[in-house]
Amino acid sequence: MIMQKPAAGSENTEIPGKPTLSRDWSVSAIAAGFLAVLISYSGPAVIFFQAADVAHVSGDMIASWIWGISIGAGVSGLLLSWALRVPVITAWSAPGTALLITLFPAITLNQAVGAYITAAVIILLIGVSGSFDRIMRRIPPGIAAGMMAGILFQFGVNAFKSASTMPTLTFGMVIAYVVFRRLVPRYSIVLVLASGVILAMLLGTTNIGGLELQLTTPVFIIPEWTWGTTLSLALPLVLVSLTGQFLPGMAILHLSGYRTPARPIIAATSLASLGVAFFGGITIVVAAITAALCTGRDAHEDPAKRYIAGIANGVFYLIGGTFAGTIVMVFTALPREFIAVLAGLALIGAIAANVTAVVREEDHREASVITFLATASGMSFLGLGSAFWGVVIGGFAYLVLNKA
């Protein structure tokens, strides 16, 4: 068992050596894990349907894709959270999935699977070498906080933008959040979730008719390797996974006081990626946005007990993978506005914590604000997202403005 000692000055205390689920579990931590899965299925998973439409694949194959990413994320996140006693939230590469839309149907599904395997091996070698950990240690805390605040900012804003299309649902959930935050802060998000579902049903905006449980049968895909897919999919997949997922994902863990090295996390997720690739599952990575739901006070007041949220997240992913077709239908039955408002309200604590960290670092506050603005802009250049460029631009500003 690994002893996890947080950084000096963090809210953590040293975590004792042996976890006891019966003592550490809590409704708030389990709810945080569930919300992370809910948001993943109703947001990034939608990209899979777009890619499947372009590739002209069958419904069974789509279910196999969802099975792959769910089982891969579930197993790796559950085992890592248990072994490290840290809320390690895993998911799949959403930017990588978006790449598929631009490549299908020019490449075959077999070639895509070959590229997945190549990408997993490359990421595994990078993780085992320890080079990613060395990069993380060089990023100033204010720059990391600026990147995370920028990523989460749009989710907070979108919660209130939903008022233009569904005002009753939006304002009802916001009022519920404020009231429950005052009365029962630890369970406020759980109660907001329940309130939102009830409101959506009363407003007639749900479509839950015809739902039934169906076990998913994964479809084995024989991989095929080509230089074209290696260059056009495998290498870009490595780049966007490291810069768009592992970089912010590890940053949120560190900012929450968990100084877990990236090596075991990247190794475990890469091995999971290798396993699920044969069934259409794209690269498994550490999550960033949904991780913020499970690493803060809303998951549990005691940082040493938040690992339960990671375990719960893994369990819910395993359930989702087992009933992939049904679970996707459940999540798509809820209005998009419900998911947007729930995500925004659930992330308020994480947004506040990171914005505070941005302005707290006086010696590089300006560089941190630059990082925040660049990341929040949603910019994209040379195929790389705003999280990467936010760190690059903010890091450049830090070096110039703070040079002795």
Coordinates of C-alpha atoms in Angstrom, one line a residue:
M1 CA 0.0 0.0 0.0
I2 CA 1.3 3.4 -0.9
M3 CA 1.5 6.1 1.7
Q4 CA 0.2 9.4 0.3
K5 CA 1.7 12.5 1.8
P6 CA 0.3 15.9 0.6
A7 CA 2.3 19.0 -0.2
A8 CA 3.0 21.5 2.6
G9 CA 0.3 24.0 3.1
S10 CA -2.4 21.9 1.5
E11 CA -5.6 21.0 3.3
N12 CA -4.6 17.4 3.5
T13 CA -3.1 15.7 6.5
E14 CA -1.0 12.5 6.1
I15 CA -3.2 9.7 4.9
P16 CA -3.1 6.6 7.1
G17 CA -1.9 3.4 5.5
K18 CA -4.9 1.0 5.4
P19 CA -8.3 2.0 3.8
T20 CA -11.5 0.8 5.5
L21 CA -14.5 1.1 3.2
S22 CA -17.0 0.6 5.9
R23 CA -15.5 3.5 7.8
D24 CA -14.7 5.9 5.0
W25 CA -17.7 5.6 2.7
S26 CA -20.1 8.5 2.5
V27 CA -23.2 9.5 0.5
S28 CA -21.5 12.7 -0.7
A29 CA -18.4 10.8 -2.1
I30 CA -20.6 8.2 -3.8
A31 CA -22.8 11.0 -5.3
A32 CA -19.6 12.8 -6.5
G33 CA -18.5 9.7 -8.3
F34 CA -21.9 9.2 -9.9
L35 CA -22.1 12.9 -11.0
A36 CA -18.7 12.5 -12.7
V37 CA -20.0 9.5 -14.7
L38 CA -23.3 11.3 -15.5
I39 CA -21.5 14.3 -17.0
S40 CA -19.0 12.1 -18.9
Y41 CA -21.8 10.1 -20.5
S42 CA -24.0 13.0 -21.4
G43 CA -21.1 15.2 -22.7
P44 CA -18.0 13.6 -24.2
A45 CA -19.8 10.4 -25.0
V46 CA -21.9 12.2 -27.5
I47 CA -18.8 12.6 -29.7
F48 CA -18.8 8.9 -30.1
F49 CA -22.2 9.0 -31.8
Q50 CA -21.0 11.6 -34.2
A51 CA -17.9 9.5 -35.0
A52 CA -20.1 6.4 -35.4
D53 CA -22.4 8.2 -37.8
V54 CA -19.5 9.3 -40.0
A55 CA -18.0 5.8 -39.9
H56 CA -21.4 4.2 -40.7
V57 CA -21.0 1.6 -37.9
S58 CA -23.9 -0.5 -36.5
G59 CA -25.7 0.0 -33.1
D60 CA -23.9 -3.1 -31.7
M61 CA -20.5 -1.6 -32.6
I62 CA -21.5 1.7 -30.9
A63 CA -22.5 -0.2 -27.8
S64 CA -19.1 -2.0 -27.9
W65 CA -17.3 1.3 -28.1
I66 CA -19.2 2.6 -25.0
W67 CA -18.5 -0.8 -23.3
G68 CA -14.8 -0.4 -24.0
I69 CA -14.4 3.1 -22.7
S70 CA -16.6 2.4 -19.7
I71 CA -14.8 -0.8 -18.6
G72 CA -11.4 0.7 -19.2
A73 CA -12.1 3.8 -17.2
G74 CA -14.0 1.9 -14.5
V75 CA -11.3 -0.8 -13.8
S76 CA -8.4 1.6 -13.9
G77 CA -10.0 4.3 -11.8
L78 CA -11.3 1.9 -9.2
L79 CA -8.0 0.1 -8.8
L80 CA -5.9 3.3 -8.8
S81 CA -8.2 5.0 -6.2
W82 CA -8.1 1.9 -4.0
A83 CA -4.3 1.4 -4.3
L84 CA -3.2 5.0 -4.0
R85 CA -6.0 6.2 -1.7
V86 CA -6.5 9.2 -3.9
P87 CA -9.6 10.1 -5.9
V88 CA -8.2 9.1 -9.3
I89 CA -11.0 9.8 -11.8
T90 CA -10.4 8.3 -15.3
A91 CA -12.2 8.7 -18.5
W92 CA -11.5 8.5 -22.2
S93 CA -9.8 11.0 -24.5
A94 CA -12.5 13.3 -25.7
P95 CA -10.1 15.3 -27.9
G96 CA -8.9 12.0 -29.4
T97 CA -12.5 11.0 -30.1
A98 CA -13.0 14.3 -32.0
L99 CA -10.1 13.3 -34.2
L100 CA -12.0 10.3 -35.4
I101 CA -14.7 12.5 -36.9
T102 CA -12.2 14.1 -39.2
L103 CA -10.6 10.7 -40.2
F104 CA -13.7 8.5 -40.8
P105 CA -14.5 7.0 -43.2
A106 CA -11.1 7.5 -44.9
I107 CA -9.7 5.0 -42.4
T108 CA -11.2 1.7 -41.4
L109 CA -12.2 0.8 -37.8
N110 CA -9.5 -1.9 -37.9
Q111 CA -6.9 0.7 -38.7
A112 CA -8.2 3.0 -35.9
V113 CA -7.8 0.1 -33.4
G114 CA -4.2 -0.4 -34.6
A115 CA -3.6 3.3 -33.9
Y116 CA -5.2 3.1 -30.5
I117 CA -2.7 0.3 -29.6
T118 CA 0.2 2.3 -30.9
A119 CA -0.8 5.3 -28.9
A120 CA -1.3 3.3 -25.7
V121 CA 2.2 1.8 -26.0
I122 CA 3.8 5.3 -26.6
I123 CA 2.0 6.8 -23.6
L124 CA 2.9 3.9 -21.4
L125 CA 6.6 4.4 -22.3
I126 CA 6.4 8.1 -21.5
G127 CA 4.7 7.4 -18.2
V128 CA 7.1 4.7 -17.1
S129 CA 10.1 6.8 -18.0
G130 CA 9.1 9.5 -15.4
S131 CA 9.5 12.3 -17.9
F132 CA 5.9 13.5 -17.5
D133 CA 6.5 13.8 -13.7
R134 CA 9.5 16.0 -14.4
I135 CA 7.4 18.3 -16.6
M136 CA 4.7 18.6 -13.9
R137 CA 7.2 19.6 -11.2
R138 CA 8.3 22.6 -13.4
I139 CA 4.8 24.1 -13.7
P140 CA 4.3 26.9 -11.0
P141 CA 1.2 26.5 -8.9
G142 CA -0.5 29.7 -10.1
I143 CA -0.1 28.6 -13.7
A144 CA -1.6 25.2 -13.0
A145 CA -4.5 26.9 -11.2
G146 CA -5.0 29.4 -14.0
M147 CA -5.3 26.5 -16.5
M148 CA -7.8 24.6 -14.4
A149 CA -9.9 27.8 -13.7
G150 CA -9.9 28.4 -17.4
I151 CA -11.1 24.9 -18.2
L152 CA -13.9 25.0 -15.6
F153 CA -15.0 28.5 -16.3
Q154 CA -17.1 27.7 -19.4
F155 CA -19.0 25.0 -17.4
G156 CA -20.0 27.6 -14.8
V157 CA -21.1 30.1 -17.4
N158 CA -23.1 27.5 -19.4
A159 CA -25.1 26.7 -16.3
F160 CA -26.7 30.1 -16.5
K161 CA -26.8 30.3 -20.3
S162 CA -29.4 27.5 -20.1
A163 CA -31.9 30.0 -18.7
S164 CA -32.4 31.3 -22.3
T165 CA -33.9 27.9 -23.4
M166 CA -35.2 26.4 -20.1
P167 CA -35.7 29.2 -17.6
T168 CA -37.9 27.3 -15.1
L169 CA -35.5 24.3 -14.9
T170 CA -32.4 26.6 -14.7
F171 CA -33.7 29.0 -12.0
G172 CA -35.3 26.1 -10.1
M173 CA -32.0 24.2 -9.9
V174 CA -30.1 27.4 -9.0
I175 CA -32.5 28.2 -6.2
A176 CA -32.3 24.6 -4.9
Y177 CA -28.5 24.8 -4.9
V178 CA -28.4 28.0 -2.9
V179 CA -31.0 26.8 -0.4
F180 CA -29.5 23.3 0.1
R181 CA -26.0 24.8 0.2
R182 CA -27.2 26.8 3.2
L183 CA -29.1 24.0 5.0
V184 CA -27.2 20.8 4.1
P185 CA -24.0 21.8 2.3
R186 CA -22.5 18.3 2.2
Y187 CA -25.4 16.9 0.3
S188 CA -26.4 19.9 -1.7
I189 CA -25.5 18.6 -5.1
V190 CA -27.3 15.3 -4.5
L191 CA -30.4 17.2 -3.6
V192 CA -30.0 19.5 -6.6
L193 CA -29.7 16.4 -8.8
A194 CA -33.0 15.1 -7.4
S195 CA -34.7 18.4 -7.7
G196 CA -33.6 18.8 -11.3
V197 CA -34.9 15.4 -12.3
I198 CA -38.3 16.1 -10.6
L199 CA -38.5 19.5 -12.3
A200 CA -37.6 18.0 -15.7
M201 CA -40.3 15.4 -15.3
L202 CA -42.9 17.9 -14.3
L203 CA -42.0 20.1 -17.2
G204 CA -42.4 17.1 -19.6
T205 CA -38.8 17.4 -20.9
T206 CA -37.7 13.8 -20.3
N207 CA -38.1 10.9 -22.6
I208 CA -37.9 7.7 -20.5
G209 CA -40.5 5.6 -22.3
G210 CA -39.4 2.2 -23.7
L211 CA -36.3 1.9 -21.5
E212 CA -35.2 -1.6 -20.7
L213 CA -32.0 -3.3 -19.3
Q214 CA -29.9 -5.0 -22.0
L215 CA -26.6 -6.6 -21.4
T216 CA -23.8 -5.3 -23.8
T217 CA -22.0 -7.8 -25.9
P218 CA -18.5 -6.4 -26.9
V219 CA -17.4 -6.9 -30.5
F220 CA -13.8 -7.9 -31.0
I221 CA -12.0 -6.0 -33.7
I222 CA -8.8 -7.2 -35.4
P223 CA -6.2 -4.4 -35.5
E224 CA -4.5 -3.2 -38.6
W225 CA -1.4 -1.0 -38.7
T226 CA -0.5 1.5 -41.4
W227 CA 1.9 4.4 -41.5
G228 CA -0.9 6.7 -42.5
T229 CA -3.0 6.0 -39.4
T230 CA 0.1 6.1 -37.2
L231 CA 0.9 9.6 -38.3
S232 CA -2.7 10.9 -38.6
L233 CA -4.2 9.3 -35.6
A234 CA -1.8 7.5 -33.2
L235 CA 0.7 10.4 -32.8
P236 CA -1.9 13.2 -32.5
L237 CA -3.8 11.0 -30.0
V238 CA -0.7 10.8 -27.9
L239 CA -0.2 14.5 -28.0
V240 CA -3.8 15.6 -27.2
S241 CA -4.1 12.9 -24.5
L242 CA -1.0 14.2 -22.7
T243 CA -1.6 17.9 -23.1
G244 CA -5.4 18.0 -23.0
Q245 CA -6.1 15.3 -20.4
F246 CA -3.1 14.1 -18.4
L247 CA -1.7 17.6 -17.9
P248 CA -4.8 19.2 -16.5
G249 CA -5.9 16.0 -14.8
M250 CA -2.6 15.7 -12.8
A251 CA -2.7 19.4 -12.1
I252 CA -6.1 19.2 -10.4
L253 CA -4.9 16.3 -8.2
H254 CA -1.8 18.3 -7.2
L255 CA -3.8 21.5 -6.6
S256 CA -6.1 19.4 -4.3
G257 CA -3.1 18.4 -2.2
Y258 CA -2.5 14.9 -3.7
R259 CA 1.1 14.7 -4.7
T260 CA 0.7 11.3 -6.4
P261 CA 3.3 10.8 -9.2
A262 CA 1.9 10.5 -12.7
R263 CA 3.9 7.3 -13.4
P264 CA 1.5 4.7 -11.8
I265 CA -1.6 6.5 -13.2
I266 CA -0.3 6.8 -16.7
A267 CA 0.9 3.2 -16.6
A268 CA -2.4 1.8 -15.4
T269 CA -4.5 3.8 -17.8
S270 CA -2.3 2.8 -20.7
L271 CA -2.6 -0.9 -19.9
A272 CA -6.4 -0.4 -19.7
S273 CA -6.2 1.3 -23.1
L274 CA -4.4 -1.7 -24.6
G275 CA -7.1 -4.0 -23.2
V276 CA -10.2 -2.2 -24.5
A277 CA -8.7 -1.0 -27.8
F278 CA -9.6 -4.4 -29.3
F279 CA -13.3 -3.6 -28.7
G280 CA -13.2 -0.1 -30.1
G281 CA -12.4 1.7 -26.9
I282 CA -10.2 4.8 -27.4
T283 CA -7.4 5.8 -25.1
I284 CA -8.1 5.8 -21.4
V285 CA -6.8 8.9 -19.6
V286 CA -7.0 10.7 -16.2
A287 CA -10.0 13.0 -16.2
A288 CA -9.7 16.7 -15.5
I289 CA -13.2 18.4 -15.4
T290 CA -15.0 15.5 -13.8
A291 CA -12.1 15.0 -11.4
A292 CA -12.8 18.4 -10.0
L293 CA -16.1 17.0 -8.7
C294 CA -14.4 14.3 -6.7
T295 CA -11.3 16.0 -5.3
G296 CA -12.9 18.9 -3.4
R297 CA -14.8 19.4 -0.2
D298 CA -18.1 18.6 -1.8
A299 CA -17.0 15.0 -2.1
H300 CA -16.0 14.9 1.6
E301 CA -14.6 17.3 4.2
D302 CA -11.8 14.9 4.9
P303 CA -9.3 14.7 2.0
A304 CA -8.2 11.2 3.1
K305 CA -11.7 9.8 2.5
R306 CA -12.3 11.3 -1.0
Y307 CA -10.8 8.2 -2.6
I308 CA -14.3 6.7 -2.1
A309 CA -15.5 9.0 -4.9
G310 CA -12.9 7.5 -7.2
I311 CA -14.0 3.9 -6.3
A312 CA -17.6 4.9 -6.7
N313 CA -16.9 6.5 -10.1
G314 CA -15.2 3.2 -11.2
V315 CA -18.2 1.1 -10.0
F316 CA -20.7 3.3 -11.9
Y317 CA -18.6 3.1 -15.0
L318 CA -18.6 -0.7 -14.8
I319 CA -22.4 -0.6 -14.4
G320 CA -22.6 1.7 -17.4
G321 CA -20.4 -0.5 -19.5
T322 CA -22.4 -3.6 -18.6
F323 CA -25.6 -1.9 -19.7
A324 CA -24.0 0.4 -22.3
G325 CA -27.0 0.7 -24.6
T326 CA -29.5 1.3 -21.8
I327 CA -27.3 3.6 -19.8
V328 CA -26.8 5.9 -22.8
M329 CA -30.5 6.0 -23.4
V330 CA -31.1 7.0 -19.8
F331 CA -28.7 9.9 -19.9
T332 CA -29.9 11.1 -23.3
A333 CA -33.5 11.0 -22.0
L334 CA -32.6 14.0 -19.8
P335 CA -32.6 17.5 -21.4
R336 CA -29.2 19.0 -22.3
E337 CA -29.9 22.0 -20.1
F338 CA -30.3 19.7 -17.0
I339 CA -26.8 18.4 -17.5
A340 CA -25.3 21.8 -18.2
V341 CA -26.8 23.4 -15.1
L342 CA -25.9 20.4 -12.9
A343 CA -22.3 20.4 -14.1
G344 CA -21.9 24.1 -13.6
L345 CA -23.3 24.1 -10.1
A346 CA -21.4 21.1 -9.1
L347 CA -18.1 22.7 -10.2
I348 CA -18.6 26.1 -8.4
G349 CA -16.4 25.0 -5.5
A350 CA -13.6 23.9 -7.8
I351 CA -13.9 27.1 -9.8
A352 CA -13.7 29.2 -6.7
A353 CA -10.7 27.2 -5.3
N354 CA -8.7 27.6 -8.5
V355 CA -9.5 31.3 -9.0
T356 CA -8.4 31.9 -5.5
A357 CA -5.2 30.1 -6.2
V358 CA -4.6 32.3 -9.3
V359 CA -4.8 35.6 -7.4
R360 CA -3.1 34.2 -4.2
E361 CA 0.3 33.7 -6.0
E362 CA 1.4 37.3 -5.8
D363 CA 4.9 36.6 -7.3
H364 CA 3.4 35.4 -10.6
R365 CA -0.2 36.6 -10.4
E366 CA -0.1 38.3 -13.8
A367 CA 1.2 35.2 -15.6
S368 CA -1.4 33.1 -13.8
V369 CA -4.2 35.5 -15.0
I370 CA -2.8 35.3 -18.6
T371 CA -2.9 31.5 -18.3
F372 CA -6.5 31.6 -17.1
L373 CA -7.6 34.0 -20.0
A374 CA -5.9 32.0 -22.7
T375 CA -7.4 28.7 -21.4
A376 CA -10.9 30.1 -20.9
S377 CA -10.8 31.5 -24.5
G378 CA -11.2 28.0 -25.9
M379 CA -8.5 28.7 -28.5
S380 CA -7.1 26.0 -30.8
F381 CA -3.9 26.3 -32.8
L382 CA -1.9 23.7 -34.7
G383 CA -4.4 21.1 -33.5
L384 CA -3.7 21.7 -29.8
G385 CA -6.3 22.9 -27.4
S386 CA -6.5 25.9 -25.1
A387 CA -5.3 23.9 -22.0
F388 CA -1.9 23.3 -23.7
W389 CA -1.6 26.8 -25.0
G390 CA -2.7 28.4 -21.7
V391 CA 0.2 26.7 -20.0
V392 CA 2.7 27.6 -22.8
I393 CA 1.7 31.3 -23.0
G394 CA 1.4 31.6 -19.2
G395 CA 4.7 29.8 -18.7
F396 CA 6.4 32.2 -21.2
A397 CA 4.9 35.2 -19.3
Y398 CA 6.2 33.7 -16.0
L399 CA 9.7 33.3 -17.3
V400 CA 9.8 36.8 -18.8
L401 CA 8.1 38.7 -15.9
N402 CA 9.7 36.8 -13.1
K403 CA 13.3 36.6 -14.5
A404 CA 15.7 37.9 -11.8

